[in-house]
XYZ file of C-alpha atoms in Angstrom:
322
model
C -116.283 68.392 69.773
C -114.923 64.876 69.962
C -113.264 63.475 66.848
C -114.881 60.706 64.971
C -112.928 57.461 64.894
C -111.973 58.121 61.276
C -110.714 61.679 61.979
C -108.889 60.499 65.094
C -107.029 57.891 63.033
C -105.852 60.387 60.412
C -104.854 62.961 63.059
C -102.614 60.471 64.870
C -101.158 59.241 61.574
C -100.131 62.810 60.696
C -98.518 63.265 64.140
C -96.593 59.986 63.777
C -95.408 60.996 60.297
C -94.150 64.360 61.607
C -92.247 62.644 64.413
C -90.709 60.192 61.946
C -89.549 63.002 59.670
C -88.056 64.931 62.600
C -86.272 61.805 63.866
C -84.895 61.014 60.407
C -83.680 64.599 60.035
C -81.895 64.441 63.400
C -80.207 61.173 62.445
C -79.094 62.689 59.134
C -77.610 65.744 60.878
C -75.821 63.496 63.360
C -74.327 61.407 60.529
C -73.099 64.535 58.739
C -71.472 65.830 61.927
C -69.799 62.480 62.558
C -68.532 62.425 58.997
C -67.103 65.944 59.244
C -65.399 65.387 62.582
C -64.289 61.914 61.524
C -62.322 63.260 58.548
C -60.748 65.917 60.730
C -59.717 63.324 63.319
C -58.473 60.574 60.938
C -55.278 62.211 59.593
C -54.120 62.935 63.141
C -54.728 59.335 64.104
C -52.809 58.125 61.050
C -49.912 60.443 61.863
C -49.678 59.120 65.409
C -49.747 55.548 64.125
C -46.976 56.215 61.590
C -44.899 57.960 64.238
C -45.129 54.931 66.473
C -44.045 52.657 63.637
C -41.015 54.805 62.926
C -39.959 55.057 66.539
C -40.446 51.353 67.233
C -38.218 50.470 64.256
C -35.253 51.718 66.251
C -35.663 48.652 68.428
C -35.704 46.201 65.501
C -32.651 44.092 64.634
C -30.402 45.790 62.103
C -31.243 43.473 59.203
C -34.993 43.979 59.690
C -34.586 47.727 60.048
C -32.724 48.024 56.748
C -34.573 45.355 54.797
C -35.023 47.210 51.513
C -36.557 44.637 49.188
C -38.313 47.199 47.037
C -37.537 49.613 44.252
C -39.180 52.538 46.029
C -36.984 52.500 49.148
C -34.156 54.379 47.447
C -34.117 55.078 43.726
C -30.938 57.106 43.316
C -28.274 54.705 44.527
C -25.548 56.619 42.701
C -26.297 59.774 44.676
C -26.447 57.810 47.920
C -23.108 56.081 47.359
C -21.485 59.383 46.383
C -22.883 61.263 49.373
C -20.484 62.799 51.890
C -22.930 61.819 54.622
C -23.171 58.127 53.663
C -23.696 55.934 56.732
C -23.052 52.278 57.414
C -26.786 51.701 57.679
C -27.315 53.126 54.193
C -24.617 50.827 52.829
C -26.459 47.883 54.364
C -29.622 49.139 52.687
C -27.866 49.066 49.322
C -26.479 45.552 49.790
C -29.926 44.278 50.822
C -31.901 46.059 48.126
C -33.368 43.926 45.373
C -35.906 44.190 42.585
C -37.850 40.983 43.227
C -40.559 41.961 40.749
C -38.085 41.785 37.854
C -38.120 37.981 38.159
C -41.523 36.396 38.612
C -40.171 32.921 39.408
C -36.922 32.500 41.313
C -35.709 29.173 42.713
C -32.899 28.486 45.174
C -30.442 25.829 44.014
C -28.192 24.044 46.497
C -27.358 24.972 50.059
C -26.975 23.150 53.357
C -29.271 23.292 56.369
C -27.915 25.329 59.266
C -28.986 25.918 62.865
C -29.272 29.027 65.053
C -31.107 30.274 63.080
C -32.428 27.346 61.070
C -32.200 27.832 57.338
C -30.288 27.208 54.128
C -26.774 28.544 53.668
C -24.888 28.746 50.399
C -27.930 28.515 48.134
C -27.975 30.493 44.893
C -31.088 32.114 43.428
C -31.774 31.282 39.778
C -34.394 33.153 37.758
C -36.604 30.634 35.959
C -38.629 33.184 33.982
C -38.875 32.141 30.339
C -37.109 35.312 29.223
C -33.889 34.421 31.042
C -34.080 30.851 32.421
C -31.300 28.353 31.677
C -32.506 25.996 28.964
C -32.219 22.354 30.067
C -30.013 20.346 27.754
C -28.303 23.485 26.444
C -27.241 25.513 29.489
C -23.686 26.083 30.682
C -22.798 26.743 34.334
C -19.493 27.879 35.839
C -19.249 27.369 39.608
C -16.350 28.893 41.558
C -15.891 27.923 45.205
C -16.993 24.389 46.089
C -15.349 23.632 49.443
C -16.518 20.002 49.175
C -20.170 21.127 49.134
C -21.569 20.036 45.773
C -25.306 20.615 46.234
C -25.540 23.605 43.874
C -23.505 21.885 41.165
C -25.426 18.623 41.422
C -28.782 20.424 41.360
C -27.833 22.436 38.288
C -26.684 19.227 36.595
C -30.019 17.577 37.438
C -31.780 20.622 36.027
C -30.097 19.819 32.724
C -26.994 22.014 32.572
C -23.384 21.135 31.896
C -21.474 22.291 34.970
C -17.810 23.226 35.264
C -16.752 23.494 38.913
C -13.576 25.157 40.183
C -11.749 25.200 43.510
C -7.977 25.086 44.151
C -8.323 24.644 47.921
C -9.701 21.092 48.061
C -6.545 19.183 47.133
C -8.337 17.417 44.273
C -7.139 16.918 40.726
C -9.188 17.445 37.597
C -12.018 14.906 37.435
C -15.681 14.380 36.574
C -17.776 14.558 39.710
C -20.624 12.136 40.215
C -23.549 12.251 40.407
C -24.253 14.727 37.680
C -22.712 16.232 34.597
C -20.065 18.121 36.604
C -16.465 18.639 35.460
C -14.034 19.704 38.184
C -10.854 21.781 37.767
C -8.515 22.800 40.577
C -8.268 26.419 39.419
C -9.090 29.530 41.382
C -10.678 32.698 40.010
C -8.684 35.923 39.931
C -7.850 38.885 37.741
C -4.952 37.206 35.881
C -3.281 33.872 35.262
C -0.751 33.265 38.021
C 0.521 30.780 40.560
C -0.167 31.597 44.194
C 2.991 30.472 45.978
C 1.455 30.919 49.424
C -1.037 28.103 48.907
C 0.386 26.449 45.782
C -2.777 27.309 43.870
C -3.313 27.931 40.160
C -5.282 31.158 39.683
C -6.828 32.135 36.357
C -9.010 34.900 34.990
C -12.524 34.122 33.801
C -11.724 35.053 30.202
C -8.701 32.723 30.211
C -10.730 29.821 31.605
C -13.529 30.387 29.098
C -11.032 30.400 26.242
C -9.293 27.253 27.508
C -12.536 25.310 27.867
C -14.045 26.512 24.583
C -13.049 23.268 22.785
C -15.249 21.422 25.316
C -18.332 23.643 25.391
C -17.833 26.080 22.534
C -17.875 29.860 22.823
C -21.212 29.729 24.565
C -22.865 32.186 26.880
C -22.362 31.220 30.527
C -25.972 30.748 31.567
C -25.126 30.912 35.262
C -21.926 32.059 36.933
C -21.661 31.189 40.620
C -18.961 32.950 42.648
C -18.307 32.141 46.307
C -14.584 32.656 46.772
C -14.155 34.316 50.171
C -13.285 37.973 49.449
C -11.530 37.248 46.124
C -14.698 38.370 44.332
C -13.439 41.930 44.811
C -10.305 40.983 42.824
C -12.024 38.971 40.093
C -15.037 41.192 39.400
C -13.140 44.228 38.021
C -11.391 41.931 35.522
C -14.699 40.335 34.510
C -15.920 43.832 33.678
C -12.717 45.025 31.965
C -12.288 41.867 29.872
C -15.813 42.057 28.473
C -16.808 38.738 30.029
C -19.823 40.339 31.717
C -21.495 40.430 28.304
C -21.152 36.629 28.144
C -22.904 35.974 31.476
C -26.673 35.488 31.486
C -27.120 35.147 35.264
C -24.728 35.534 38.160
C -25.044 34.550 41.806
C -22.322 35.782 44.114
C -21.748 35.846 47.831
C -20.062 39.110 48.679
C -17.944 39.347 51.809
C -17.463 42.485 53.882
C -14.591 43.152 56.282
C -15.399 44.190 59.831
C -12.004 45.910 60.119
C -12.188 47.921 56.896
C -13.244 51.536 56.551
C -16.521 52.972 55.369
C -14.706 54.220 52.263
C -13.554 50.713 51.329
C -17.092 49.397 51.664
C -18.319 52.342 49.595
C -15.908 51.341 46.810
C -17.134 47.755 46.918
C -20.729 48.958 46.715
C -19.845 51.180 43.755
C -18.291 48.178 42.014
C -21.559 46.267 42.324
C -23.449 49.344 41.240
C -21.294 49.566 38.105
C -22.447 46.174 36.817
C -26.056 47.136 37.520
C -25.600 50.261 35.431
C -24.267 47.991 32.672
C -27.533 46.058 32.577
C -27.288 43.464 35.346
C -30.686 43.365 37.071
C -30.551 42.426 40.732
C -33.469 40.106 41.463
C -32.433 38.600 44.789
C -30.404 39.571 47.848
C -30.238 37.834 51.212
C -27.982 38.544 54.151
C -26.036 35.746 55.814
C -27.254 35.431 59.431
C -24.410 33.050 60.334
C -21.672 35.491 59.314
C -22.058 38.614 61.431
C -19.736 41.021 63.163
C -19.086 44.516 64.415
C -17.839 47.026 61.843
C -15.246 48.689 64.032
C -14.519 51.624 61.722
C -18.092 52.900 61.547
C -19.717 51.405 64.645
C -22.298 49.075 63.162
C -23.274 45.511 63.977
C -24.484 43.501 61.004
C -23.998 40.744 58.478
C -20.637 40.391 56.757
C -22.011 38.326 53.876
C -24.753 38.783 51.263
C -26.002 36.356 48.621
C -26.872 38.512 45.599
C -28.167 37.377 42.202
C -28.482 39.265 38.916
C -29.566 38.542 35.370
C -28.248 40.263 32.262
C -30.939 42.402 30.638
C -28.825 42.472 27.470
C -29.128 38.695 27.035
C -32.885 38.216 27.141
C -34.061 35.701 24.534
C -30.535 35.216 23.202
C -30.001 31.603 22.138
C -26.831 29.782 23.058
């Protein structure tokens, strides 16, 4: 018996609805299967990707390979530096490491433009965070190692600090440098007061200089201590620690110099010296390798930078007025 138009309409509507439900169910099953197999496949894909990243890093330049500008790269530096299996690459990692997040606003003061590669050399990082920033009109800066390049000293003077600059190698007598509020003395920085007969230089310890200049600036905290004295930092720094002068330094920027001919053990001792001031409360907030001062470490077969610009602030001197 043929269906009436009305019954025919409802019969076809039911068939279409059944087909729609079946199609929707099939799509749902397919999505579930894709989801299940997708999760199973994803970790393997991620592992392959990570493996490629690790293997390709072997082809990166040394400084990129060991760029450790994060706290999470290595947390136990003491254990690393004491390890019997310490490598030259791990030492580089320590020298490069920095806790950038400890200083929210860091500015570079001074420096000269260089080529091959293009960039600033000799600049010093200064933390401008309110908790530790030099206070314009009140701040005191000691700058050791000028070599006739006054950009750091002039910039700090423009910032509003009184600057005392020191360098025995320039053949200049005591004078006030212009422009800026910069007072120059032809003294070098060492671990004691002495006369260097080889170069006819006057060398003085930091505590002695601070005491001598106290009538001029008072017994103030040194808001920024700049040290760039071509390897003599390794002589002066132990005395700065032993004399108690570290507790009178709010920020310090220092270029450290490594020796391509020295042993791994000597470089380990230098690294431990830097680590000792960090354990005393100096927070490292900046570290940059010197791309114009590179060489081959002959004693432990490593090519890399021989100089690092490192900056710290003293966590014991936060919010201390001068």
